[in-house]
Coordinates of C-alpha atoms in Angstrom, one line a residue:
Chain A
X1 CA 177.9 35.1 78.4
X2 CA 175.3 37.1 76.5
X3 CA 174.4 33.9 74.4
X4 CA 174.0 31.9 77.6
X5 CA 171.8 34.6 79.1
X6 CA 169.6 34.7 76.0
X7 CA 169.0 30.9 76.2
X8 CA 167.8 31.1 79.8
X9 CA 165.7 34.2 79.2
X10 CA 164.1 32.8 76.0
X11 CA 163.3 29.5 77.8
X12 CA 161.7 31.3 80.7
X13 CA 159.6 33.6 78.4
X14 CA 158.8 30.7 76.1
X15 CA 157.5 28.6 78.9
X16 CA 155.4 31.5 80.3
X17 CA 154.0 32.3 76.9
X18 CA 153.1 28.6 76.3
X19 CA 151.2 28.3 79.6
X20 CA 149.3 31.5 79.1
X21 CA 148.4 30.6 75.5
X22 CA 147.2 27.1 76.7
X23 CA 145.1 28.8 79.4
X24 CA 143.6 31.2 76.8
X25 CA 142.8 28.4 74.4
X26 CA 141.3 26.2 77.2
X27 CA 139.1 29.1 78.5
X28 CA 137.9 30.0 75.0
X29 CA 137.2 26.3 74.0
X30 CA 135.4 25.6 77.3
X31 CA 133.2 28.7 76.8
X32 CA 132.4 27.7 73.3
X33 CA 131.5 24.2 74.4
X34 CA 129.1 25.4 77.1
X35 CA 127.4 27.9 74.7
X36 CA 126.9 25.1 72.2
X37 CA 125.6 22.6 74.9
X38 CA 123.2 25.3 76.2
X39 CA 121.9 26.2 72.7
X40 CA 121.3 22.5 71.9
X41 CA 119.3 21.9 75.1
X42 CA 117.2 25.1 74.7
X43 CA 116.5 24.1 71.0
X44 CA 115.4 20.6 72.2
X45 CA 113.1 22.1 74.8
X46 CA 111.6 24.6 72.3
X47 CA 110.9 21.7 69.9
X48 CA 109.1 19.8 72.6
X49 CA 106.9 22.7 73.4
Chain B
X1 CA 115.6 54.8 97.5
X2 CA 119.0 56.1 96.4
X3 CA 121.4 53.5 94.8
X4 CA 124.5 53.0 96.9
X5 CA 127.8 51.4 95.8
X6 CA 126.9 48.5 98.2
X7 CA 123.7 47.9 96.3
X8 CA 125.5 47.9 93.0
X9 CA 127.9 45.2 94.2
X10 CA 125.0 43.1 95.4
X11 CA 123.3 43.5 92.0
X12 CA 126.4 41.9 90.4
X13 CA 125.8 38.9 92.6
X14 CA 123.0 38.0 90.1
X15 CA 124.5 35.7 87.5
X16 CA 122.4 37.3 84.7
X17 CA 123.7 40.8 85.6
X18 CA 127.3 39.4 85.7
X19 CA 126.8 37.9 82.2
X20 CA 125.8 41.3 80.9
X21 CA 128.5 43.2 82.8
X22 CA 131.3 40.8 81.9
X23 CA 130.4 40.9 78.2
X24 CA 131.9 44.4 77.9
X25 CA 134.4 44.1 80.7
X26 CA 136.4 41.2 79.1
X27 CA 137.4 43.2 75.9
X28 CA 138.1 46.2 78.1
X29 CA 140.5 44.2 80.4
X30 CA 142.1 42.5 77.4
X31 CA 142.6 45.9 75.7
X32 CA 144.3 47.3 78.8
X33 CA 146.4 44.2 79.3
X34 CA 148.1 44.1 75.9
X35 CA 149.6 47.6 75.8
X36 CA 150.6 47.5 79.5
X37 CA 152.5 44.2 78.9
X38 CA 154.0 45.5 75.6
X39 CA 155.2 48.7 77.3
X40 CA 156.4 46.9 80.4
X41 CA 158.5 44.4 78.3
X42 CA 159.8 47.3 76.1
X43 CA 161.0 49.3 79.1
X44 CA 162.3 46.1 80.7
X45 CA 164.4 45.2 77.7
X46 CA 165.7 48.8 77.5
X47 CA 167.0 48.7 81.1
X48 CA 170.8 48.4 81.6
X49 CA 172.4 45.1 82.7
X50 CA 172.3 44.5 86.4
X51 CA 175.6 44.6 88.3
X52 CA 175.7 41.0 89.4
X53 CA 173.3 39.2 87.1
X54 CA 173.9 40.9 83.7
X55 CA 170.8 40.6 81.5
X56 CA 169.4 37.7 83.5
X57 CA 167.2 40.1 85.5
X58 CA 164.9 40.2 82.5
X59 CA 163.3 36.9 83.7
X60 CA 162.0 39.0 86.7
X61 CA 159.3 40.5 84.4
X62 CA 157.5 37.2 84.1
X63 CA 158.7 35.5 87.3
X64 CA 157.7 38.2 89.8
X65 CA 154.2 39.1 88.4
X66 CA 153.5 35.3 88.2
X67 CA 154.4 35.0 91.9
X68 CA 152.3 38.0 92.9
X69 CA 149.4 36.7 91.0
X70 CA 149.7 33.2 92.4
X71 CA 149.5 34.7 95.9
X72 CA 146.9 37.3 95.0
X73 CA 144.6 34.8 93.3
X74 CA 144.7 32.5 96.3
X75 CA 143.8 35.4 98.6
X76 CA 140.9 36.3 96.3
X77 CA 139.8 32.6 96.5
X78 CA 140.0 32.7 100.3
X79 CA 137.7 35.7 100.3
X80 CA 135.4 33.9 97.9
X81 CA 135.4 30.9 100.2
X82 CA 134.2 33.2 103.0
X83 CA 131.6 34.5 100.6
X84 CA 130.4 30.9 100.0
X85 CA 130.4 29.8 103.7
X86 CA 129.3 33.0 105.4
X87 CA 127.4 35.2 103.0
X88 CA 126.2 32.5 100.6
X89 CA 127.1 34.8 97.7
X90 CA 125.8 33.1 94.5
X91 CA 128.9 34.0 92.4
X92 CA 131.5 33.3 95.2
X93 CA 131.9 29.6 94.4
X94 CA 131.8 30.3 90.7
X95 CA 134.7 32.7 91.0
X96 CA 136.6 30.4 93.3
X97 CA 136.2 27.4 90.9
X98 CA 137.1 29.5 87.8
X99 CA 140.2 31.1 89.5
X100 CA 141.9 27.9 90.7
X101 CA 143.4 26.8 87.3
X102 CA 144.7 30.3 86.7
X103 CA 146.3 30.4 90.2
X104 CA 147.9 27.0 89.6
X105 CA 149.2 28.1 86.2
X106 CA 150.8 31.3 87.6
X107 CA 152.3 29.3 90.5
X108 CA 153.8 26.9 87.9
X109 CA 155.1 29.8 85.8
X110 CA 156.7 31.2 89.0
X111 CA 158.3 27.9 89.9
X112 CA 159.7 27.1 86.4
X113 CA 160.9 30.5 85.6
X114 CA 162.4 30.8 89.1
X115 CA 164.3 27.5 88.5
X116 CA 165.5 28.7 85.1
X117 CA 166.7 32.0 86.7
X118 CA 168.2 30.1 89.7
X119 CA 170.6 27.9 87.7
X120 CA 172.9 30.6 86.3
X121 CA 172.5 32.7 89.4
X122 CA 172.7 30.2 92.3
X123 CA 174.2 27.2 90.5
X124 CA 171.2 25.0 91.0
X125 CA 167.7 24.6 89.5
X126 CA 166.1 23.7 92.9
X127 CA 166.8 24.0 96.6
X128 CA 164.5 22.8 99.4
X129 CA 164.5 26.1 101.2
X130 CA 161.6 28.0 102.7
X131 CA 160.5 30.2 99.8
X132 CA 160.8 27.5 97.0
X133 CA 159.2 24.8 99.1
X134 CA 156.3 26.9 100.3
X135 CA 155.7 28.0 96.7
X136 CA 155.6 24.4 95.6
X137 CA 153.2 23.7 98.5
X138 CA 151.0 26.5 97.1
X139 CA 151.0 24.9 93.7
X140 CA 150.0 21.5 95.2
X141 CA 147.2 23.2 97.2
X142 CA 145.9 24.6 93.9
X143 CA 146.0 21.2 92.3
X144 CA 144.2 19.7 95.4
X145 CA 141.4 22.3 95.1
X146 CA 141.0 21.6 91.3
X147 CA 140.8 17.8 92.1
X148 CA 138.3 18.4 94.9
X149 CA 136.0 20.4 92.5
X150 CA 136.1 17.4 90.2
X151 CA 135.4 14.9 92.9
X152 CA 131.8 16.0 93.6
X153 CA 128.9 15.8 91.2
X154 CA 126.8 18.4 93.0
X155 CA 128.3 21.9 92.6
X156 CA 126.9 23.4 95.9
X157 CA 128.3 20.4 98.0
X158 CA 131.7 20.8 96.2
X159 CA 131.7 24.5 96.9
X160 CA 131.4 24.0 100.7
X161 CA 134.2 21.3 100.8
X162 CA 136.5 23.4 98.5
X163 CA 135.8 26.6 100.6
X164 CA 136.9 24.8 103.8
X165 CA 140.1 23.5 102.1
X166 CA 140.8 26.9 100.6
X167 CA 140.5 28.6 104.0
X168 CA 142.7 25.9 105.6
X169 CA 145.3 26.3 102.9
X170 CA 145.4 30.1 103.4
X171 CA 147.9 29.6 106.2
X172 CA 150.5 29.0 103.5
X173 CA 150.2 32.5 102.0
X174 CA 152.0 34.4 104.9
X175 CA 154.5 31.5 105.0
X176 CA 155.4 32.1 101.3
X177 CA 155.5 35.9 101.8
X178 CA 157.7 35.9 105.0
X179 CA 159.7 32.7 104.3
X180 CA 162.7 34.8 103.2
X181 CA 162.6 36.7 106.5
X182 CA 162.0 33.7 108.8
X183 CA 164.5 31.3 107.4
X184 CA 168.0 31.4 105.7
X185 CA 167.2 30.9 102.0
X186 CA 168.9 31.2 98.6
X187 CA 166.0 33.5 97.5
X188 CA 166.6 37.2 97.9
X189 CA 164.5 39.1 100.5
X190 CA 161.5 41.2 99.4
X191 CA 162.6 44.3 97.4
X192 CA 159.3 45.8 96.4
X193 CA 156.6 45.2 99.1
X194 CA 158.5 46.0 102.2
X195 CA 158.2 48.3 105.1
X196 CA 161.0 50.7 104.1
X197 CA 159.7 51.0 100.6
X198 CA 161.1 49.4 97.4
X199 CA 164.9 48.9 97.2
X200 CA 164.8 48.2 93.5
X201 CA 166.1 50.9 91.0
X202 CA 163.4 52.7 89.1
X203 CA 164.8 51.3 85.8
X204 CA 163.7 47.8 86.9
X205 CA 160.8 48.7 89.1
X206 CA 158.8 50.7 86.5
X207 CA 158.7 48.0 83.9
X208 CA 158.0 45.4 86.6
X209 CA 154.9 47.4 87.7
X210 CA 153.7 47.7 84.1
X211 CA 154.1 44.0 83.5
X212 CA 152.4 43.1 86.8
X213 CA 149.4 45.4 85.9
X214 CA 149.3 43.8 82.4
X215 CA 149.3 40.3 83.7
X216 CA 146.6 41.2 86.3
X217 CA 144.3 42.6 83.6
X218 CA 145.0 39.5 81.4
X219 CA 144.1 37.3 84.4
X220 CA 140.9 39.4 85.0
X221 CA 139.8 39.0 81.4
X222 CA 140.4 35.2 81.4
X223 CA 138.8 34.8 84.8
X224 CA 135.6 36.5 83.6
X225 CA 135.5 34.2 80.5
X226 CA 136.0 31.1 82.8
X227 CA 133.2 32.4 85.2
X228 CA 130.9 32.8 82.3
X229 CA 131.7 29.2 81.2
X230 CA 130.9 28.0 84.8
X231 CA 127.6 29.8 84.9
X232 CA 126.6 28.3 81.6
X233 CA 127.8 24.9 82.7
X234 CA 125.4 25.1 85.7
X235 CA 122.6 26.2 83.4
X236 CA 123.3 23.2 81.1
X237 CA 123.3 20.9 84.2
X238 CA 120.0 22.2 85.4
X239 CA 118.3 22.0 82.0
X240 CA 119.7 18.5 81.5
X241 CA 118.1 17.5 84.9
X242 CA 114.8 19.0 83.9
X243 CA 114.9 17.2 80.6
X244 CA 115.6 13.9 82.3
X245 CA 112.7 14.4 84.7
X246 CA 110.3 15.3 81.8
X247 CA 111.3 12.0 80.0
X248 CA 110.3 10.1 83.2

């Protein structure tokens, strides 16, 4: 009974942890990508001036 | 002229000020979230087995905060939709766009952990009853909102369309909340937010509150990161348009 409970509980916690980690990684990578794109565009504008 | 709290809030409407403000709020929220979650789970795993469910109640510490956040985030998005349509707040649609994937994710966590909890408790992973179906509808509304954001090239045009959809979809929030009272359902009735006060024992309620606070601060930190990304994305878009016009 305890073993069966552990399987269900671990699956639920594992799924929640996976989704939250994926969200964190997505938010961090998107932020990094936007910072990089903005820096590149500003550098290009500065070079033109 | 004296500075009033109202003025301070309006100052935050400026994206530059928000960028400065969020730079130190994100680590603060993350630093609050982690100990709250750790303490909440610690207390939760120390609690004695529940009379009917044994240790299965431990799923509650992710399932219930996820459900509360899925409903709460949608409510915040509905207020932001009003901010877009009525007050034309410059950060309202940024907040609304940034919050949608988090709302969808918490709704998904709620549905999946609820199914996992349901099988050993009710004998089935899924039942088309009022609470489960209205929660699924909430998840689908979130997906619709995310898809609508992606359907428009112009962010301001998308913001208006999404705001209308968000306000129309808000009708589902009281349906999710009161579905357990209105219809016969497998899901248990409300045991925390109810008129007569919580019916849950303190051994389970205290860790649940800590976990809910921890998840809320975690969401707050990730939302601010996503809002910063969205502000930068719009700056990139504007600069790219200027650059294209200069080439012509």
